Coordinates of N, CA and C and ligand atoms in Angstrom, one line a residue:
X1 N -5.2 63.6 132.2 CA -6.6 63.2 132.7 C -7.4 62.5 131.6
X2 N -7.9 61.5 132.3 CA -9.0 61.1 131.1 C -10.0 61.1 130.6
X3 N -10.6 61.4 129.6 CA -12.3 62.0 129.6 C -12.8 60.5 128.9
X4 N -12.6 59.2 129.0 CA -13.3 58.1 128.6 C -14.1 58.1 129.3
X5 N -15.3 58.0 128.8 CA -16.5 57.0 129.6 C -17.6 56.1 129.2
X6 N -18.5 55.2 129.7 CA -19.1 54.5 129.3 C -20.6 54.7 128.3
X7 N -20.1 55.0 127.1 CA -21.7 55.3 126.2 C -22.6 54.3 126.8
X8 N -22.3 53.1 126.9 CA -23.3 52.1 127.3 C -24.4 52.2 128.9
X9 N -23.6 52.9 129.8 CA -24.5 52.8 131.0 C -24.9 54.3 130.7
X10 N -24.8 55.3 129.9 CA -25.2 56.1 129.5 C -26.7 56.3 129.0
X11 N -26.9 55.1 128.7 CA -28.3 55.1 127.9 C -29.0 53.9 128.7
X12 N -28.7 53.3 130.1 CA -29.1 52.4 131.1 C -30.5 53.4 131.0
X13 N -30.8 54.7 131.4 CA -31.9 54.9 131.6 C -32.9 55.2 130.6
X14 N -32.5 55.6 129.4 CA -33.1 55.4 128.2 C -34.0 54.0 128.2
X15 N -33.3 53.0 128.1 CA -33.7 51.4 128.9 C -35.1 51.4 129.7
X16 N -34.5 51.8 130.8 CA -35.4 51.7 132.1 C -36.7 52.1 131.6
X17 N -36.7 53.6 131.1 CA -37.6 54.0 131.1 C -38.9 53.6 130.2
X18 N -38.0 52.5 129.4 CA -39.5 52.1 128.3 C -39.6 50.5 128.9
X19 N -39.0 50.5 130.1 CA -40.0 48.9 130.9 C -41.4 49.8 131.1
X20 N -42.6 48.3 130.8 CA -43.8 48.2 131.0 C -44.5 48.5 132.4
X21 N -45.1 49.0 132.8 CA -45.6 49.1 134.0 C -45.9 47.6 134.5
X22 N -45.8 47.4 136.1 CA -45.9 45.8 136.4 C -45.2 45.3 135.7
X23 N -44.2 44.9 135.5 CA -42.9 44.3 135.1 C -42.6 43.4 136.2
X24 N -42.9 42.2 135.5 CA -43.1 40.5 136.3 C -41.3 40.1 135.9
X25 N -41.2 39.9 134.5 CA -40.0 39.1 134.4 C -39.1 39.8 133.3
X26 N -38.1 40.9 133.5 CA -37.1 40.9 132.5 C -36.4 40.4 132.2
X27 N -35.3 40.3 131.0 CA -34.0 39.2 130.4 C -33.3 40.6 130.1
X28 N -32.0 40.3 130.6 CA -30.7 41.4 129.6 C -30.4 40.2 128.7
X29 N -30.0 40.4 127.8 CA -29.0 39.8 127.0 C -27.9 40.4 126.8
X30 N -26.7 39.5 127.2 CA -25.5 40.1 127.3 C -25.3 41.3 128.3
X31 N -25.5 40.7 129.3 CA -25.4 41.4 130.4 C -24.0 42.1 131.0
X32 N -23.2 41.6 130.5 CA -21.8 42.4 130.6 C -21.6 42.0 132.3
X33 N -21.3 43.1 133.2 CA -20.6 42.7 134.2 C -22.3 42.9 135.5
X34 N -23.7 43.2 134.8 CA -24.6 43.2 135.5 C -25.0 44.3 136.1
X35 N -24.4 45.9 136.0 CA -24.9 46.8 136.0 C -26.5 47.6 135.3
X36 N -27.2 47.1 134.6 CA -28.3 47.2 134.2 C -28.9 46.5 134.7
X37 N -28.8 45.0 135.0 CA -29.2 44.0 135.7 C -29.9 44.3 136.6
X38 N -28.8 45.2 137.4 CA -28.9 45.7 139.1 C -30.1 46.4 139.0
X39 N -30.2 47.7 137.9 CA -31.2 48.2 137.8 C -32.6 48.0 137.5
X40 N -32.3 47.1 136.6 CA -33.5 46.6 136.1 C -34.5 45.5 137.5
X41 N -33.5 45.1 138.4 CA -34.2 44.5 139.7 C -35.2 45.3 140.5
X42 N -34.4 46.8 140.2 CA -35.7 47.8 141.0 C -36.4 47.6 140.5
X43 N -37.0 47.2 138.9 CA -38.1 47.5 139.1 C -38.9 46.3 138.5
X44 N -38.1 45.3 138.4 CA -38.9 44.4 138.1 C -39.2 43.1 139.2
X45 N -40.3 42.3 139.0 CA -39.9 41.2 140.1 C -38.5 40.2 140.0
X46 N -38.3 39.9 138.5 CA -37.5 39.1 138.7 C -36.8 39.3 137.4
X47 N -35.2 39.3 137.3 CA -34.7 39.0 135.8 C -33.8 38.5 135.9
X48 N -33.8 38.0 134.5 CA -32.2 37.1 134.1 C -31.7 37.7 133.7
X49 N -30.3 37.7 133.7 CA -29.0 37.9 133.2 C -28.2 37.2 133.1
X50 N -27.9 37.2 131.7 CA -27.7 36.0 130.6 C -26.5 36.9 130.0
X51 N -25.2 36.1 130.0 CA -23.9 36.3 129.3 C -23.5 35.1 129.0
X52 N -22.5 35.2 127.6 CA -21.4 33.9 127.7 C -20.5 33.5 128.1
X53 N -19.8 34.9 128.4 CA -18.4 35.1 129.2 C -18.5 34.6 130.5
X54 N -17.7 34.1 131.1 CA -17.6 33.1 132.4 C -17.2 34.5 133.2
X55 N -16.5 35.4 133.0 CA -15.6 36.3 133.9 C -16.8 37.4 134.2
X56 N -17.7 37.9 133.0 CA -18.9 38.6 133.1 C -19.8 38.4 133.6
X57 N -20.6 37.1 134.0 CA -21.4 36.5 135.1 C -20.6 36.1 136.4
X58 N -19.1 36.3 136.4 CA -19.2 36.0 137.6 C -19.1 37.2 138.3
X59 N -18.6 38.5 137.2 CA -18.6 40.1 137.9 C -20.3 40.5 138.4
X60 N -21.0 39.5 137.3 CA -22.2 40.5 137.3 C -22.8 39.3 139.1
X61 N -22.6 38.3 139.5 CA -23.3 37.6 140.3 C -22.7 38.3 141.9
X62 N -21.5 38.9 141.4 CA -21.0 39.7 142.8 C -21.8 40.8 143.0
X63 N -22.6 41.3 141.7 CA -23.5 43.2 142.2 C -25.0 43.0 142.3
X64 N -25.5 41.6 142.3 CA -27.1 42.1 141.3 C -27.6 41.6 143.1
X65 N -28.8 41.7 143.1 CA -29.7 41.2 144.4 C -30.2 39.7 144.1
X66 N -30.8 39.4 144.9 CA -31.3 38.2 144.9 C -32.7 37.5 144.0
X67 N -33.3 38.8 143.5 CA -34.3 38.2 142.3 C -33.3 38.7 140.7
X68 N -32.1 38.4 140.7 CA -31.6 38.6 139.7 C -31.4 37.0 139.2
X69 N -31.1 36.1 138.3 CA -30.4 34.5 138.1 C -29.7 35.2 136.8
X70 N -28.2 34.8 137.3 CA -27.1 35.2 136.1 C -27.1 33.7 135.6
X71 N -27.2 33.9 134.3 CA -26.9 32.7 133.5 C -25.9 32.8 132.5
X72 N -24.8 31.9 132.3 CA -24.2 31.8 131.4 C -24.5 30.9 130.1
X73 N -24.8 31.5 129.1 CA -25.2 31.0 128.2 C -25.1 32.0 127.0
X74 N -25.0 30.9 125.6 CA -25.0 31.9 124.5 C -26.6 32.1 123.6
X75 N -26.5 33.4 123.8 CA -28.3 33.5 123.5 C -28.2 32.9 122.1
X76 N -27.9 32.2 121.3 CA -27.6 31.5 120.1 C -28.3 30.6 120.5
X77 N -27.9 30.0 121.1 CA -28.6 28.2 121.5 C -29.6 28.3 122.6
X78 N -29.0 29.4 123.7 CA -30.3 29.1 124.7 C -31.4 28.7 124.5
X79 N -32.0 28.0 125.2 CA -33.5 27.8 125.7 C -34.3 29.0 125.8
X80 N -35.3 29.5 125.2 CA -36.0 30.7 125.3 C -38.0 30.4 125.5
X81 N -38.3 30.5 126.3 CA -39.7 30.1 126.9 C -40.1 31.2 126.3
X82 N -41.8 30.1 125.2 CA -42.3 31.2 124.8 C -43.4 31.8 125.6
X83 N -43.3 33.5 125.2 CA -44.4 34.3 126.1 C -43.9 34.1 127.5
X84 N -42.8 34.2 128.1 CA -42.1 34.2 129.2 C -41.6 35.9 130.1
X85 N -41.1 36.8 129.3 CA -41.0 38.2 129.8 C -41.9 39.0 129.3
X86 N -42.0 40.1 130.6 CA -42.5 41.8 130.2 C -41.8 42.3 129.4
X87 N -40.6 42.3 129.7 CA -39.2 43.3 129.3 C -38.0 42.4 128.7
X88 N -37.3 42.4 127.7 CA -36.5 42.0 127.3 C -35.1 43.3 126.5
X89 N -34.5 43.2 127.1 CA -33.1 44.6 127.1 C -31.6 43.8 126.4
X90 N -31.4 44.8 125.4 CA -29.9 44.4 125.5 C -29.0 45.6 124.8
X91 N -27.7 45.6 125.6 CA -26.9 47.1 125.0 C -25.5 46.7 124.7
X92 N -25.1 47.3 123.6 CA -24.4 46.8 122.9 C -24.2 45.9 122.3
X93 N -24.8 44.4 122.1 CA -24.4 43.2 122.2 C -25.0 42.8 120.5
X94 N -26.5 43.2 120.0 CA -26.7 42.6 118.9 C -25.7 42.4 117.9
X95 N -24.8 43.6 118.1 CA -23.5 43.1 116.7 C -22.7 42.6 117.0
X96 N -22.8 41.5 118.2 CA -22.3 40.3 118.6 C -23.3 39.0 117.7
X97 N -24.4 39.0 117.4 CA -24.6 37.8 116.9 C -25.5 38.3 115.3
X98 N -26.2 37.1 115.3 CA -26.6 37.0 114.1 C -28.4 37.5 114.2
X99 N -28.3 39.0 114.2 CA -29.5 39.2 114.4 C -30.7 39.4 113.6
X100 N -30.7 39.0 112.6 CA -32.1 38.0 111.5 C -32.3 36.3 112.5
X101 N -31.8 36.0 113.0 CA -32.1 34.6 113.8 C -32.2 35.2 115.0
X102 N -31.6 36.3 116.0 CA -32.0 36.0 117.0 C -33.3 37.2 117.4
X103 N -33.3 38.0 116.7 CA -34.7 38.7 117.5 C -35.8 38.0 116.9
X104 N -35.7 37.3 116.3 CA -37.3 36.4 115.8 C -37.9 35.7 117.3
X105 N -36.4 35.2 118.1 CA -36.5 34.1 119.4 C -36.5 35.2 120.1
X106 N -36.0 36.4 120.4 CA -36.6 37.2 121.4 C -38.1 37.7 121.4
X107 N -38.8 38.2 120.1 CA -39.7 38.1 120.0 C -40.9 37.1 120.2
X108 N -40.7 35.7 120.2 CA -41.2 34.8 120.9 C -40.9 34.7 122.1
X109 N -40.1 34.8 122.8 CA -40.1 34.9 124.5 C -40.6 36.2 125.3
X110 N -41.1 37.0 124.6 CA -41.7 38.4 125.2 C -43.3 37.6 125.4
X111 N -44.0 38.3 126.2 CA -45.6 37.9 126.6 C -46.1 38.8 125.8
X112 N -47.2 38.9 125.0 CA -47.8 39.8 124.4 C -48.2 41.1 125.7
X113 N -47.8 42.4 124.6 CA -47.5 43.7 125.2 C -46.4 43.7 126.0
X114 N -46.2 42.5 126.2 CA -44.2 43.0 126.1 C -43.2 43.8 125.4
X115 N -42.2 44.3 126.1 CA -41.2 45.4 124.9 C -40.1 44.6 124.8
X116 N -39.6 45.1 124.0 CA -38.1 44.6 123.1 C -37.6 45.9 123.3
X117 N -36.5 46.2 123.8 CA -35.7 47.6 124.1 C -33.9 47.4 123.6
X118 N -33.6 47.7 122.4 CA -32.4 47.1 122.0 C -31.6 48.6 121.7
X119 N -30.3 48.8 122.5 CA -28.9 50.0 122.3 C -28.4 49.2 121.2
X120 N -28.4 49.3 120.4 CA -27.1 48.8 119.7 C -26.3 50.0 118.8
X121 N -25.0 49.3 118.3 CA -23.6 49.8 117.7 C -24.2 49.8 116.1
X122 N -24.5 50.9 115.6 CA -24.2 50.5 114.0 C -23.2 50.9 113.5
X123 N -23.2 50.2 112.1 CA -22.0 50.4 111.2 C -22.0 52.1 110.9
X124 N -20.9 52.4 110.1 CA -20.7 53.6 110.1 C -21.7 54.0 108.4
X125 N -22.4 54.8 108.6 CA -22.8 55.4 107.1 C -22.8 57.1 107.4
X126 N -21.6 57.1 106.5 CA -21.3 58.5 106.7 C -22.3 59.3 105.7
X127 N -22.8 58.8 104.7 CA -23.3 59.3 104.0 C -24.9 60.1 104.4
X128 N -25.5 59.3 105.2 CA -26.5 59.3 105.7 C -26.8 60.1 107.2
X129 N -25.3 59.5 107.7 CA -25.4 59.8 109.2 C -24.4 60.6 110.1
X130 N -23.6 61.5 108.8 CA -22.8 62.2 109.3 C -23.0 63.1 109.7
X131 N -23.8 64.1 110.0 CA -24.4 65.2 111.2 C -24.1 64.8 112.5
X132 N -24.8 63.2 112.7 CA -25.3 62.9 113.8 C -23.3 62.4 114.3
X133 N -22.6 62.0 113.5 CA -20.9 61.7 113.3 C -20.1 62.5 114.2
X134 N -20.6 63.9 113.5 CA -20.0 65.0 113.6 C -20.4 65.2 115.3
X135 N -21.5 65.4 115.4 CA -21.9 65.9 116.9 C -21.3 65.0 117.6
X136 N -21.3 63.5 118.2 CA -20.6 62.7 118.4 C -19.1 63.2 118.8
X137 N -18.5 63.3 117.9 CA -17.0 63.7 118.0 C -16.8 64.5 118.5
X138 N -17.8 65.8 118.2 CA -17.3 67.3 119.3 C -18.2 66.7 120.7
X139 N -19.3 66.1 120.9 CA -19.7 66.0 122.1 C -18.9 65.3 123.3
X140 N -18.3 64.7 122.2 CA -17.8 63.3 122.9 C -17.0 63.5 124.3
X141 N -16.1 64.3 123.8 CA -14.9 65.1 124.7 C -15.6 66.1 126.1
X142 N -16.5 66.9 125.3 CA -17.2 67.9 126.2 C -17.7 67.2 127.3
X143 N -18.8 66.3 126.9 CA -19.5 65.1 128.0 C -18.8 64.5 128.6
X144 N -17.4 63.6 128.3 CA -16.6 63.3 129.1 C -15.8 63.8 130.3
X145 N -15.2 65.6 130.0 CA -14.6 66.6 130.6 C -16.2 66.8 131.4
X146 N -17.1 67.0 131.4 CA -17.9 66.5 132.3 C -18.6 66.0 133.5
X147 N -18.4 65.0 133.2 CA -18.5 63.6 133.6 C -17.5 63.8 134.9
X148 N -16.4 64.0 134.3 CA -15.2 63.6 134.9 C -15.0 64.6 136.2
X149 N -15.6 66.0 135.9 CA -15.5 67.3 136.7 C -16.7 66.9 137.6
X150 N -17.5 65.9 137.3 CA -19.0 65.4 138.4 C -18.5 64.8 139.2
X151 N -17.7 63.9 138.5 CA -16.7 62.3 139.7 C -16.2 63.1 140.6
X152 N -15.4 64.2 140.2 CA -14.7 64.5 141.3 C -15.6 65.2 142.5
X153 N -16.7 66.4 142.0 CA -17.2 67.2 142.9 C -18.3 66.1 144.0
X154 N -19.1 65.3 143.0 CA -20.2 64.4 143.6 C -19.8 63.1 144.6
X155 N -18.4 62.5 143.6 CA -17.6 61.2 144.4 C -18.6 60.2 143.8
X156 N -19.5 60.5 143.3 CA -20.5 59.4 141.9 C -19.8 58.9 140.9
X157 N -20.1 57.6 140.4 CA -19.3 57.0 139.5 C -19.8 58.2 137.9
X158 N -20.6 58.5 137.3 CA -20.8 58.9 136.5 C -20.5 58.8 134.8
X159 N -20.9 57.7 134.5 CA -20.4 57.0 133.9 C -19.5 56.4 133.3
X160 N -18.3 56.6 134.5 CA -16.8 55.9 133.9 C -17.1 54.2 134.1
X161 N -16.3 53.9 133.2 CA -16.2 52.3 132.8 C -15.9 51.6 134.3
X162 N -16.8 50.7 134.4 CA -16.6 49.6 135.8 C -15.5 49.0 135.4
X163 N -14.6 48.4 137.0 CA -13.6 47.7 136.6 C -13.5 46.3 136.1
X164 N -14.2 45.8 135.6 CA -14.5 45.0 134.6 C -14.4 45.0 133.3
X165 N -14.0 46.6 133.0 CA -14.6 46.6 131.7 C -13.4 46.5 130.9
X166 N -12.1 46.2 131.2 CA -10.8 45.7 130.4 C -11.3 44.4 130.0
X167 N -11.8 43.7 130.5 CA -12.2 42.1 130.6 C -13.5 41.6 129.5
X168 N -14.1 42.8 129.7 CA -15.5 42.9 129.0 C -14.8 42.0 127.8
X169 N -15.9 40.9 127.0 CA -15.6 41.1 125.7 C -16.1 42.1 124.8
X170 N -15.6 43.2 124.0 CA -16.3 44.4 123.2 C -16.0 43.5 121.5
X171 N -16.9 44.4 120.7 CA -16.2 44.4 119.7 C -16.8 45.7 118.4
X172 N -15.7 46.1 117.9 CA -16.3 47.4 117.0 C -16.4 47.4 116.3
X173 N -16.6 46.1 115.6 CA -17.2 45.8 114.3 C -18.4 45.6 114.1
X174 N -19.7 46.2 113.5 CA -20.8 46.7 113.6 C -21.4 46.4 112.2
X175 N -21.7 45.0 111.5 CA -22.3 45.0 110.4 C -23.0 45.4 110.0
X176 N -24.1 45.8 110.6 CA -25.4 46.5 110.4 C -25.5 48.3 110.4
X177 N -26.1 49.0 109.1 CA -26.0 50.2 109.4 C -27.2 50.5 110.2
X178 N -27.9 51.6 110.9 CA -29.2 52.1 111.2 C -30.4 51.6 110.2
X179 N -29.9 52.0 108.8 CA -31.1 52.1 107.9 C -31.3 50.1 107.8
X180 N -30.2 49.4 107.5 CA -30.8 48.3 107.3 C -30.9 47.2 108.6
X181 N -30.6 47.7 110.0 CA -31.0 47.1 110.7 C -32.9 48.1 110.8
X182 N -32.7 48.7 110.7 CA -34.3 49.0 110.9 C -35.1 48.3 109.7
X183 N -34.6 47.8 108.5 CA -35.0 47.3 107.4 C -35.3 45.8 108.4
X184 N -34.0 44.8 108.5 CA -34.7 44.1 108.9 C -35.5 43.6 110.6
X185 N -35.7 44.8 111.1 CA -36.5 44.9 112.4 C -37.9 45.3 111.7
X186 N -38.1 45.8 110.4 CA -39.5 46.4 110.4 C -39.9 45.1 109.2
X187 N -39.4 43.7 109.0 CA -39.6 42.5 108.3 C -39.9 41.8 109.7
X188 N -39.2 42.0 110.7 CA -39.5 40.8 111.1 C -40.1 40.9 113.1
X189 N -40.0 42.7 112.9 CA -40.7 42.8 114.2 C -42.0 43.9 113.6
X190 N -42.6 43.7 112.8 CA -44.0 44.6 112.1 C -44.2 45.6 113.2
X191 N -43.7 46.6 113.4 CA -44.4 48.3 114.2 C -43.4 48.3 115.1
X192 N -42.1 48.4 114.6 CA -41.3 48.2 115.4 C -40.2 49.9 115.3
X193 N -39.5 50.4 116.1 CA -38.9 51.8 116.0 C -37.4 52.1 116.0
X194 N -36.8 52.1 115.3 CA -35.4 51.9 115.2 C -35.1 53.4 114.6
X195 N -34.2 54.2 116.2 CA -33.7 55.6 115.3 C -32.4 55.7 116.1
X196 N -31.5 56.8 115.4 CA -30.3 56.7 115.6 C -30.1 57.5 116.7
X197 N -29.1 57.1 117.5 CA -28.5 57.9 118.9 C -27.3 58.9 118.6
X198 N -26.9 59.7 119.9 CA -25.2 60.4 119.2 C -24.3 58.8 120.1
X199 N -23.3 59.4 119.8 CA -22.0 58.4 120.7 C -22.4 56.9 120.1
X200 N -22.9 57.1 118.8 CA -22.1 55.5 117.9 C -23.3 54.5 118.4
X201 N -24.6 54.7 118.5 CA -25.7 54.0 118.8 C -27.1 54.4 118.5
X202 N -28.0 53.0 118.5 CA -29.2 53.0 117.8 C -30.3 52.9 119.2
X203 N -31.4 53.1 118.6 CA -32.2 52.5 119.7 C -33.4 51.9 119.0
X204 N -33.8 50.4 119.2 CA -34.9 49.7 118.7 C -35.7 49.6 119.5
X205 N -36.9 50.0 119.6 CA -38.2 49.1 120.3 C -39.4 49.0 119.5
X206 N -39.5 47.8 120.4 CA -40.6 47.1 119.6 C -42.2 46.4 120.6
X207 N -43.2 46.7 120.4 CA -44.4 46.2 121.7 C -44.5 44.8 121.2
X208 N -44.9 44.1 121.4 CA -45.6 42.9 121.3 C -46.8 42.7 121.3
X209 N -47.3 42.9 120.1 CA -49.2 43.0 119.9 C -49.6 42.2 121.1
Ligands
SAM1 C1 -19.9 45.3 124.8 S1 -20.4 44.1 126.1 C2 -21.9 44.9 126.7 C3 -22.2 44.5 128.1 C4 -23.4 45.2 128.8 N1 -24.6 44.9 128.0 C5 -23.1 46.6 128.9 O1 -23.8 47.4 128.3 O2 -22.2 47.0 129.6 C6 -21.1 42.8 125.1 C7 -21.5 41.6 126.0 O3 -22.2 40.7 125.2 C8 -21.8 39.4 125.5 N2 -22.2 38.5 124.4 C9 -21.7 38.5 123.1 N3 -22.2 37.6 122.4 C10 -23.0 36.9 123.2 C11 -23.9 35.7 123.0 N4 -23.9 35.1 121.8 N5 -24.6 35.3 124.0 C12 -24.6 35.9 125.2 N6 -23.8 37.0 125.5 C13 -23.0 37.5 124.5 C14 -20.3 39.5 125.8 O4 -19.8 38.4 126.6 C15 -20.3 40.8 126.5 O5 -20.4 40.7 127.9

């Protein structure tokens, strides 16, 4: 039996819960197969979901509703309208790109009192963050065995990996530790909150004066 499951849609509600009240327009970045997406439609009027992967927007355009627009595009070059969203989300994905360039452009496409709500993967510092290492490793299994004893009794997905997720592109290479991605989020997003998660993740938010 397998106890894998998804840390990422694990912290979907973590997410949700720091959208802004009246929430007009959110963006996922790196939307994956559009599972957040879905969610984030309850409660917003309208959002994009924005991937590069061709096979990721086309998983995500088969689940989202009709005020969702999946866009394929690499948030690298995109077009980003300034003062354009309430809410701007993304999970997993920053240690996919170059993020000294790109949260400066997310922070220009947020509307003032907009949030920035970032899951991301950091590097490993054991030095620093090995308690949090440790708990991880023994939770990991426990949560899973879990999880897994819920699928069966409830027949709820409960966080096992959508079937998309062989396809996903991942990657576990994680340049950034906690401490100096919060170094450069508190240079370049001023009152911004970067603290560590268990299960190999950060959480950043940031308001937009
Ligand atoms: C690990 S997956 C996470 C997907 C989704 N956010 C989730 O939590 O399930 C990372 C996603 O980021 C996307 N991605 C990576 N670099 C990107 C870029 N430069 N622009 C847009 N999407 C990107 C990948 O295609 C992939 O779907």
């Amino acid at each position: 039996m397998s106890f894998d499951w998804d840390h990422n849609a694990f912290y979907h509600r973590l997410v949700l819960r720091r959208l802004p009240p009246g929430c007009e327009r959110a963006l996922d970045v790196g939307c994956g197969a559009g599972t957040l997406a879905g969610k984030l439609a309850a409660r917003a009027d309208h959002v994009d979901a924005l991937d590069r992967s061709v096979q990721m927007i086309e998983a995500a355009r088969r689940c989202v509703g009709a005020n969702v627009s999946c866009i394929l595009a690499d948030i690298g070059d995109h077009h980003l309208v300034v003062d354009s969203y309430d809410a701007i989300v993304s999970v997993a994905v920053l240690h996919h790109l170059a993020a000294e360039d790109v949260l400066p452009r997310l922070a220009a496409a947020l509307r003032p009192g907009g949030v920035l709500v970032i899951v991301g993967l950091p590097a490993r510092d054991l030095r620093r963050d090995w308690y949090v290492e440790i708990a991880s490793m023994l939770l990991n299994p426990v949560f899973g065995a879990q999880f897994s004893l819920l699928r069966g009794l409830t027949g709820r997905s409960w966080y096992a990996h959508e079937p998309t997720h062989d396809v996903m592109p991942v990657s576990d290479h994680a340049p950034l530790t906690t401490r100096q991605l919060a170094d450069l989020a508190r240079r370049t997003l001023p009152g911004s909150r970067v603290r560590r998660l268990l299960f190999w993740r950060y959480l950043l938010v940031w308001h937009k004066p």
